[in-house]
Amino acid sequence: MAEAFVGADVHHLACGVCPSRRLPAGEFDVHERPSKESPFNPVDGHRYTAAGTPVCVHPEKVGLPAAPYKSENAPLTAEVRLPAAESDVIPYLHDLLYGAAPILLDDLIEQAKAEIAGKFPHLDVTVTLRRALN
């Protein structure tokens, strides 16, 4: 069996019944919030879609954007959307990168490099990312 996305980290923000604690990333869906599309199953304490796909209902806790990863084979991706003001770039990147699931970090950093260079060409990309990650 593949390793769970969250693993044995008891201090992780994911709920104790979150599918991320028992399944790898991509093997469960992530919804924006609890809803009738992902009802709670009182028998085992988990949430599922009507088709039986396990569901996490706290994207901010697992660092994955809401998407039908398992049920529709959605790719595990996130998007960098830099703010308009240069002064907001470092705080934005800090929050984005520290809140993202580890599986997304390489892609987000590559996106950030390209976005910074394109939108703020006078900024040093390496310095900006270092500051965001401190």
Tab-separated table of N, CA and C in Angstrom:
chain	number	residue	atom	x	y	z
A	1	MET	N	0.841	-1.183	0.000
A	1	MET	CA	0.000	0.000	0.000
A	1	MET	C	0.885	1.246	0.000
A	2	ALA	N	0.488	2.272	-0.726
A	2	ALA	CA	1.230	3.520	-0.791
A	2	ALA	C	1.148	4.255	0.541
A	3	GLU	N	2.163	5.058	0.813
A	3	GLU	CA	2.223	5.805	2.066
A	3	GLU	C	1.158	6.898	2.102
A	4	ALA	N	0.560	7.090	3.256
A	4	ALA	CA	-0.459	8.118	3.425
A	4	ALA	C	0.142	9.497	3.181
A	5	PHE	N	-0.671	10.399	2.689
A	5	PHE	CA	-0.244	11.756	2.382
A	5	PHE	C	0.274	12.465	3.622
A	6	VAL	N	-0.461	12.418	4.732
A	6	VAL	CA	-0.058	13.087	5.960
A	6	VAL	C	0.860	12.204	6.794
A	7	GLY	N	0.656	10.931	6.805
A	7	GLY	CA	1.503	10.036	7.564
A	7	GLY	C	1.208	10.071	9.047
A	8	ALA	N	2.226	9.803	9.841
A	8	ALA	CA	2.047	9.662	11.285
A	8	ALA	C	2.218	10.962	12.050
A	9	ASP	N	2.298	12.079	11.375
A	9	ASP	CA	2.483	13.367	12.043
A	9	ASP	C	1.219	13.751	12.791
A	10	VAL	N	1.205	13.506	14.085
A	10	VAL	CA	0.006	13.790	14.877
A	10	VAL	C	-0.224	15.287	15.039
A	11	HIS	N	0.795	16.105	14.763
A	11	HIS	CA	0.663	17.550	14.899
A	11	HIS	C	0.194	18.226	13.619
A	12	HIS	N	0.006	17.459	12.566
A	12	HIS	CA	-0.455	18.025	11.298
A	12	HIS	C	-1.855	18.585	11.486
A	13	LEU	N	-2.185	19.616	10.711
A	13	LEU	CA	-3.494	20.266	10.834
A	13	LEU	C	-4.661	19.396	10.380
A	14	ALA	N	-4.396	18.374	9.596
A	14	ALA	CA	-5.481	17.526	9.083
A	14	ALA	C	-6.245	16.881	10.233
A	15	CYS	N	-7.541	16.793	10.058
A	15	CYS	CA	-8.403	16.163	11.061
A	15	CYS	C	-8.007	14.699	11.250
A	16	GLY	N	-8.330	14.177	12.391
A	16	GLY	CA	-8.009	12.780	12.681
A	16	GLY	C	-8.693	11.794	11.759
A	17	VAL	N	-9.842	12.162	11.188
A	17	VAL	CA	-10.569	11.267	10.297
A	17	VAL	C	-10.359	11.624	8.822
A	18	CYS	N	-9.456	12.541	8.545
A	18	CYS	CA	-9.215	12.972	7.166
A	18	CYS	C	-8.627	11.822	6.345
A	19	PRO	N	-9.080	11.659	5.098
A	19	PRO	CA	-8.517	10.603	4.260
A	19	PRO	C	-7.026	10.809	3.979
A	20	SER	N	-6.521	12.038	4.160
A	20	SER	CA	-5.096	12.289	3.946
A	20	SER	C	-4.232	11.552	4.963
A	21	ARG	N	-4.826	11.124	6.066
A	21	ARG	CA	-4.079	10.388	7.091
A	21	ARG	C	-3.946	8.902	6.758
A	22	ARG	N	-4.714	8.434	5.779
A	22	ARG	CA	-4.628	7.015	5.433
A	22	ARG	C	-4.386	6.760	3.953
A	23	LEU	N	-4.521	7.797	3.113
A	23	LEU	CA	-4.369	7.630	1.668
A	23	LEU	C	-3.339	8.605	1.101
A	24	PRO	N	-2.670	8.231	0.029
A	24	PRO	CA	-1.731	9.163	-0.611
A	24	PRO	C	-2.466	10.282	-1.348
A	25	ALA	N	-1.777	11.394	-1.574
A	25	ALA	CA	-2.351	12.499	-2.351
A	25	ALA	C	-2.812	11.970	-3.696
A	26	GLY	N	-3.976	12.417	-4.121
A	26	GLY	CA	-4.550	11.963	-5.378
A	26	GLY	C	-5.517	10.810	-5.225
A	27	GLU	N	-5.523	10.185	-4.064
A	27	GLU	CA	-6.410	9.046	-3.828
A	27	GLU	C	-7.660	9.431	-3.060
A	28	PHE	N	-7.899	10.735	-2.931
A	28	PHE	CA	-9.110	11.247	-2.298
A	28	PHE	C	-9.425	12.597	-2.929
A	29	ASP	N	-10.678	12.999	-2.848
A	29	ASP	CA	-11.093	14.312	-3.342
A	29	ASP	C	-10.974	15.328	-2.219
A	30	VAL	N	-10.883	16.607	-2.592
A	30	VAL	CA	-10.869	17.688	-1.612
A	30	VAL	C	-11.987	18.649	-1.986
A	31	HIS	N	-12.923	18.855	-1.063
A	31	HIS	CA	-14.023	19.798	-1.251
A	31	HIS	C	-13.754	21.049	-0.424
A	32	GLU	N	-14.375	22.152	-0.822
A	32	GLU	CA	-14.185	23.433	-0.124
A	32	GLU	C	-14.629	23.381	1.334
A	33	ARG	N	-15.696	22.640	1.615
A	33	ARG	CA	-16.275	22.589	2.957
A	33	ARG	C	-17.216	21.393	3.033
A	34	PRO	N	-17.645	21.044	4.231
A	34	PRO	CA	-18.643	19.971	4.331
A	34	PRO	C	-19.917	20.368	3.584
A	35	SER	N	-20.511	19.404	2.916
A	35	SER	CA	-21.746	19.659	2.183
A	35	SER	C	-22.481	18.339	1.983
A	36	LYS	N	-23.671	18.441	1.392
A	36	LYS	CA	-24.438	17.214	1.141
A	36	LYS	C	-23.800	16.367	0.045
A	37	GLU	N	-22.853	16.929	-0.718
A	37	GLU	CA	-22.134	16.156	-1.735
A	37	GLU	C	-21.081	15.240	-1.111
A	38	SER	N	-20.768	15.480	0.162
A	38	SER	CA	-19.790	14.637	0.859
A	38	SER	C	-20.279	14.376	2.282
A	39	PRO	N	-21.352	13.598	2.393
A	39	PRO	CA	-21.934	13.383	3.722
A	39	PRO	C	-21.026	12.563	4.642
A	40	PHE	N	-21.183	12.823	5.910
A	40	PHE	CA	-20.483	12.101	6.967
A	40	PHE	C	-21.094	10.714	7.100
A	41	ASN	N	-20.256	9.695	7.155
A	41	ASN	CA	-20.725	8.331	7.337
A	41	ASN	C	-20.543	7.966	8.813
A	42	PRO	N	-21.627	7.864	9.565
A	42	PRO	CA	-21.505	7.588	10.997
A	42	PRO	C	-20.936	6.211	11.313
A	43	VAL	N	-20.942	5.299	10.353
A	43	VAL	CA	-20.412	3.953	10.592
A	43	VAL	C	-18.901	3.978	10.772
A	44	ASP	N	-18.194	4.715	9.898
A	44	ASP	CA	-16.728	4.736	10.011
A	44	ASP	C	-16.154	6.119	10.308
A	45	GLY	N	-17.004	7.161	10.350
A	45	GLY	CA	-16.537	8.492	10.704
A	45	GLY	C	-15.883	9.272	9.582
A	46	HIS	N	-16.000	8.805	8.356
A	46	HIS	CA	-15.386	9.478	7.216
A	46	HIS	C	-16.454	10.086	6.305
A	47	ARG	N	-16.005	10.923	5.378
A	47	ARG	CA	-16.898	11.518	4.380
A	47	ARG	C	-16.601	10.884	3.024
A	48	TYR	N	-17.660	10.728	2.230
A	48	TYR	CA	-17.530	10.121	0.905
A	48	TYR	C	-18.456	10.819	-0.089
A	49	THR	N	-18.099	10.737	-1.362
A	49	THR	CA	-19.013	11.173	-2.412
A	49	THR	C	-20.064	10.079	-2.571
A	50	ALA	N	-21.073	10.342	-3.385
A	50	ALA	CA	-22.108	9.334	-3.645
A	50	ALA	C	-21.518	8.080	-4.271
A	51	ALA	N	-20.410	8.225	-5.002
A	51	ALA	CA	-19.757	7.090	-5.651
A	51	ALA	C	-18.791	6.358	-4.722
A	52	GLY	N	-18.642	6.851	-3.482
A	52	GLY	CA	-17.784	6.167	-2.515
A	52	GLY	C	-16.355	6.684	-2.435
A	53	THR	N	-16.067	7.786	-3.094
A	53	THR	CA	-14.720	8.358	-3.039
A	53	THR	C	-14.515	9.086	-1.710
A	54	PRO	N	-13.429	8.797	-0.997
A	54	PRO	CA	-13.152	9.513	0.252
A	54	PRO	C	-12.950	11.006	-0.013
A	55	VAL	N	-13.393	11.840	0.944
A	55	VAL	CA	-13.345	13.289	0.761
A	55	VAL	C	-12.757	13.978	1.987
A	56	CYS	N	-11.845	14.909	1.741
A	56	CYS	CA	-11.372	15.854	2.747
A	56	CYS	C	-12.167	17.128	2.526
A	57	VAL	N	-12.602	17.770	3.607
A	57	VAL	CA	-13.415	18.980	3.464
A	57	VAL	C	-12.719	20.223	4.034
A	58	HIS	N	-11.407	20.147	4.192
A	58	HIS	CA	-10.632	21.274	4.702
A	58	HIS	C	-9.372	21.465	3.847
A	59	PRO	N	-9.512	22.054	2.660
A	59	PRO	CA	-8.338	22.206	1.782
A	59	PRO	C	-7.205	22.986	2.439
A	60	GLU	N	-7.542	23.960	3.270
A	60	GLU	CA	-6.499	24.762	3.912
A	60	GLU	C	-5.695	23.947	4.920
A	61	LYS	N	-6.251	22.880	5.446
A	61	LYS	CA	-5.537	22.059	6.425
A	61	LYS	C	-4.595	21.058	5.760
A	62	VAL	N	-4.925	20.626	4.553
A	62	VAL	CA	-4.048	19.665	3.863
A	62	VAL	C	-3.182	20.324	2.794
A	63	GLY	N	-3.424	21.603	2.521
A	63	GLY	CA	-2.591	22.327	1.569
A	63	GLY	C	-2.834	21.974	0.116
A	64	LEU	N	-3.997	21.445	-0.163
A	64	LEU	CA	-4.374	21.103	-1.541
A	64	LEU	C	-5.607	21.906	-1.930
A	65	PRO	N	-5.615	22.503	-3.116
A	65	PRO	CA	-6.836	23.184	-3.560
A	65	PRO	C	-7.973	22.179	-3.708
A	66	ALA	N	-9.192	22.630	-3.506
A	66	ALA	CA	-10.350	21.759	-3.697
A	66	ALA	C	-10.383	21.283	-5.147
A	67	ALA	N	-10.505	19.973	-5.326
A	67	ALA	CA	-10.552	19.379	-6.670
A	67	ALA	C	-10.949	17.908	-6.556
A	68	PRO	N	-11.498	17.361	-7.633
A	68	PRO	CA	-11.872	15.943	-7.649
A	68	PRO	C	-10.677	15.058	-8.043
A	69	TYR	N	-9.659	15.012	-7.200
A	69	TYR	CA	-8.414	14.304	-7.520
A	69	TYR	C	-8.638	12.829	-7.827
A	70	LYS	N	-9.374	12.144	-6.990
A	70	LYS	CA	-9.602	10.710	-7.196
A	70	LYS	C	-10.771	10.456	-8.149
A	71	SER	N	-11.897	11.124	-7.917
A	71	SER	CA	-13.100	10.807	-8.682
A	71	SER	C	-12.995	11.198	-10.156
A	72	GLU	N	-12.237	12.250	-10.456
A	72	GLU	CA	-12.113	12.674	-11.856
A	72	GLU	C	-10.666	12.735	-12.318
A	73	ASN	N	-9.765	12.185	-11.504
A	73	ASN	CA	-8.350	12.137	-11.861
A	73	ASN	C	-7.765	13.534	-12.102
A	74	ALA	N	-8.206	14.524	-11.319
A	74	ALA	CA	-7.700	15.889	-11.459
A	74	ALA	C	-6.217	15.918	-11.098
A	75	PRO	N	-5.433	16.710	-11.813
A	75	PRO	CA	-3.997	16.778	-11.510
A	75	PRO	C	-3.742	17.486	-10.182
A	76	LEU	N	-2.706	17.067	-9.498
A	76	LEU	CA	-2.310	17.689	-8.235
A	76	LEU	C	-1.495	18.936	-8.557
A	77	THR	N	-2.190	20.059	-8.662
A	77	THR	CA	-1.531	21.320	-8.987
A	77	THR	C	-2.142	22.455	-8.188
A	78	ALA	N	-1.403	23.536	-8.125
A	78	ALA	CA	-1.882	24.788	-7.543
A	78	ALA	C	-1.327	25.894	-8.424
A	79	GLU	N	-1.895	27.071	-8.313
A	79	GLU	CA	-1.507	28.160	-9.199
A	79	GLU	C	-1.006	29.368	-8.414
A	80	VAL	N	0.103	29.932	-8.897
A	80	VAL	CA	0.627	31.164	-8.322
A	80	VAL	C	-0.073	32.333	-9.002
A	81	ARG	N	-0.656	33.205	-8.199
A	81	ARG	CA	-1.305	34.426	-8.711
A	81	ARG	C	-0.738	35.603	-7.929
A	82	LEU	N	0.342	36.163	-8.432
A	82	LEU	CA	0.997	37.244	-7.703
A	82	LEU	C	0.078	38.446	-7.539
A	83	PRO	N	0.185	39.123	-6.407
A	83	PRO	CA	-0.618	40.332	-6.186
A	83	PRO	C	-0.130	41.463	-7.082
A	84	ALA	N	-0.943	42.485	-7.220
A	84	ALA	CA	-0.591	43.627	-8.074
A	84	ALA	C	0.504	44.477	-7.468
A	85	ALA	N	0.520	44.594	-6.155
A	85	ALA	CA	1.505	45.445	-5.489
A	85	ALA	C	2.771	44.656	-5.158
A	86	GLU	N	3.892	45.227	-5.525
A	86	GLU	CA	5.172	44.583	-5.251
A	86	GLU	C	5.372	44.323	-3.757
A	87	SER	N	4.903	45.217	-2.922
A	87	SER	CA	5.065	45.070	-1.474
A	87	SER	C	4.305	43.866	-0.916
A	88	ASP	N	3.360	43.349	-1.670
A	88	ASP	CA	2.571	42.194	-1.226
A	88	ASP	C	3.131	40.850	-1.708
A	89	VAL	N	4.154	40.875	-2.557
A	89	VAL	CA	4.671	39.639	-3.155
A	89	VAL	C	5.247	38.698	-2.102
A	90	ILE	N	6.124	39.199	-1.246
A	90	ILE	CA	6.767	38.323	-0.253
A	90	ILE	C	5.746	37.756	0.731
A	91	PRO	N	4.855	38.554	1.312
A	91	PRO	CA	3.842	37.958	2.213
A	91	PRO	C	2.943	36.942	1.494
A	92	TYR	N	2.578	37.245	0.249
A	92	TYR	CA	1.740	36.314	-0.516
A	92	TYR	C	2.468	34.984	-0.711
A	93	LEU	N	3.715	35.056	-1.182
A	93	LEU	CA	4.469	33.821	-1.425
A	93	LEU	C	4.720	33.058	-0.128
A	94	HIS	N	4.975	33.760	0.943
A	94	HIS	CA	5.171	33.104	2.240
A	94	HIS	C	3.941	32.275	2.601
A	95	ASP	N	2.783	32.907	2.558
A	95	ASP	CA	1.551	32.206	2.917
A	95	ASP	C	1.256	31.060	1.953
A	96	LEU	N	1.452	31.295	0.669
A	96	LEU	CA	1.192	30.259	-0.335
A	96	LEU	C	2.101	29.051	-0.132
A	97	LEU	N	3.393	29.282	0.005
A	97	LEU	CA	4.346	28.175	0.091
A	97	LEU	C	4.280	27.444	1.425
A	98	TYR	N	4.074	28.177	2.503
A	98	TYR	CA	3.973	27.508	3.799
A	98	TYR	C	2.649	26.784	3.973
A	99	GLY	N	1.627	27.184	3.241
A	99	GLY	CA	0.331	26.529	3.342
A	99	GLY	C	0.126	25.402	2.354
A	100	ALA	N	1.051	25.254	1.407
A	100	ALA	CA	0.891	24.258	0.343
A	100	ALA	C	1.339	22.868	0.793
A	101	ALA	N	0.730	21.874	0.209
A	101	ALA	CA	1.149	20.504	0.440
A	101	ALA	C	2.546	20.317	-0.149
A	102	PRO	N	3.407	19.558	0.521
A	102	PRO	CA	4.767	19.357	0.024
A	102	PRO	C	4.842	18.867	-1.423
A	103	ILE	N	3.883	18.087	-1.838
A	103	ILE	CA	3.877	17.555	-3.201
A	103	ILE	C	3.737	18.666	-4.247
A	104	LEU	N	3.254	19.835	-3.843
A	104	LEU	CA	3.054	20.953	-4.762
A	104	LEU	C	4.210	21.948	-4.788
A	105	LEU	N	5.124	21.875	-3.840
A	105	LEU	CA	6.125	22.918	-3.665
A	105	LEU	C	7.044	23.135	-4.866
A	106	ASP	N	7.575	22.078	-5.444
A	106	ASP	CA	8.484	22.253	-6.592
A	106	ASP	C	7.804	23.022	-7.713
A	107	ASP	N	6.583	22.644	-8.031
A	107	ASP	CA	5.850	23.309	-9.105
A	107	ASP	C	5.536	24.759	-8.741
A	108	LEU	N	5.126	25.004	-7.504
A	108	LEU	CA	4.815	26.375	-7.092
A	108	LEU	C	6.053	27.271	-7.140
A	109	ILE	N	7.191	26.751	-6.742
A	109	ILE	CA	8.428	27.545	-6.786
A	109	ILE	C	8.804	27.860	-8.227
A	110	GLU	N	8.667	26.892	-9.115
A	110	GLU	CA	8.958	27.150	-10.535
A	110	GLU	C	7.996	28.186	-11.115
A	111	GLN	N	6.729	28.074	-10.770
A	111	GLN	CA	5.750	29.067	-11.225
A	111	GLN	C	6.099	30.449	-10.680
A	112	ALA	N	6.451	30.505	-9.397
A	112	ALA	CA	6.780	31.782	-8.770
A	112	ALA	C	7.974	32.434	-9.456
A	113	LYS	N	8.985	31.647	-9.778
A	113	LYS	CA	10.160	32.180	-10.484
A	113	LYS	C	9.745	32.853	-11.788
A	114	ALA	N	8.946	32.157	-12.565
A	114	ALA	CA	8.517	32.687	-13.862
A	114	ALA	C	7.618	33.913	-13.690
A	115	GLU	N	6.688	33.839	-12.734
A	115	GLU	CA	5.763	34.952	-12.518
A	115	GLU	C	6.483	36.204	-12.020
A	116	ILE	N	7.409	36.037	-11.088
A	116	ILE	CA	8.156	37.186	-10.571
A	116	ILE	C	8.955	37.832	-11.697
A	117	ALA	N	9.656	37.012	-12.463
A	117	ALA	CA	10.471	37.537	-13.568
A	117	ALA	C	9.616	38.263	-14.598
A	118	GLY	N	8.409	37.779	-14.838
A	118	GLY	CA	7.540	38.399	-15.827
A	118	GLY	C	6.820	39.636	-15.334
A	119	LYS	N	6.350	39.593	-14.090
A	119	LYS	CA	5.538	40.689	-13.570
A	119	LYS	C	6.359	41.776	-12.877
A	120	PHE	N	7.451	41.365	-12.254
A	120	PHE	CA	8.320	42.298	-11.538
A	120	PHE	C	9.769	42.050	-11.957
A	121	PRO	N	10.136	42.358	-13.206
A	121	PRO	CA	11.458	42.002	-13.726
A	121	PRO	C	12.630	42.624	-12.961
A	122	HIS	N	12.396	43.701	-12.241
A	122	HIS	CA	13.475	44.339	-11.481
A	122	HIS	C	13.742	43.634	-10.145
A	123	LEU	N	12.845	42.741	-9.711
A	123	LEU	CA	13.059	41.995	-8.470
A	123	LEU	C	14.019	40.836	-8.708
A	124	ASP	N	14.898	40.603	-7.759
A	124	ASP	CA	15.776	39.436	-7.799
A	124	ASP	C	14.939	38.238	-7.340
A	125	VAL	N	14.747	37.294	-8.236
A	125	VAL	CA	13.873	36.148	-7.965
A	125	VAL	C	14.371	35.339	-6.766
A	126	THR	N	15.662	35.065	-6.730
A	126	THR	CA	16.223	34.257	-5.637
A	126	THR	C	16.063	34.956	-4.296
A	127	VAL	N	16.377	36.228	-4.234
A	127	VAL	CA	16.241	36.984	-2.987
A	127	VAL	C	14.777	37.028	-2.548
A	128	THR	N	13.884	37.250	-3.485
A	128	THR	CA	12.454	37.316	-3.164
A	128	THR	C	11.966	35.994	-2.588
A	129	LEU	N	12.334	34.888	-3.203
A	129	LEU	CA	11.908	33.578	-2.697
A	129	LEU	C	12.548	33.279	-1.357
A	130	ARG	N	13.806	33.632	-1.176
A	130	ARG	CA	14.458	33.413	0.130
A	130	ARG	C	13.737	34.191	1.221
A	131	ARG	N	13.385	35.422	0.942
A	131	ARG	CA	12.672	36.220	1.941
A	131	ARG	C	11.296	35.628	2.241
A	132	ALA	N	10.644	35.145	1.206
A	132	ALA	CA	9.313	34.542	1.406
A	132	ALA	C	9.396	33.271	2.240
A	133	LEU	N	10.489	32.562	2.122
A	133	LEU	CA	10.631	31.288	2.843
A	133	LEU	C	11.274	31.433	4.220
A	134	ASN	N	11.644	32.631	4.595
A	134	ASN	CA	12.202	32.857	5.940
A	134	ASN	C	11.120	33.136	6.939
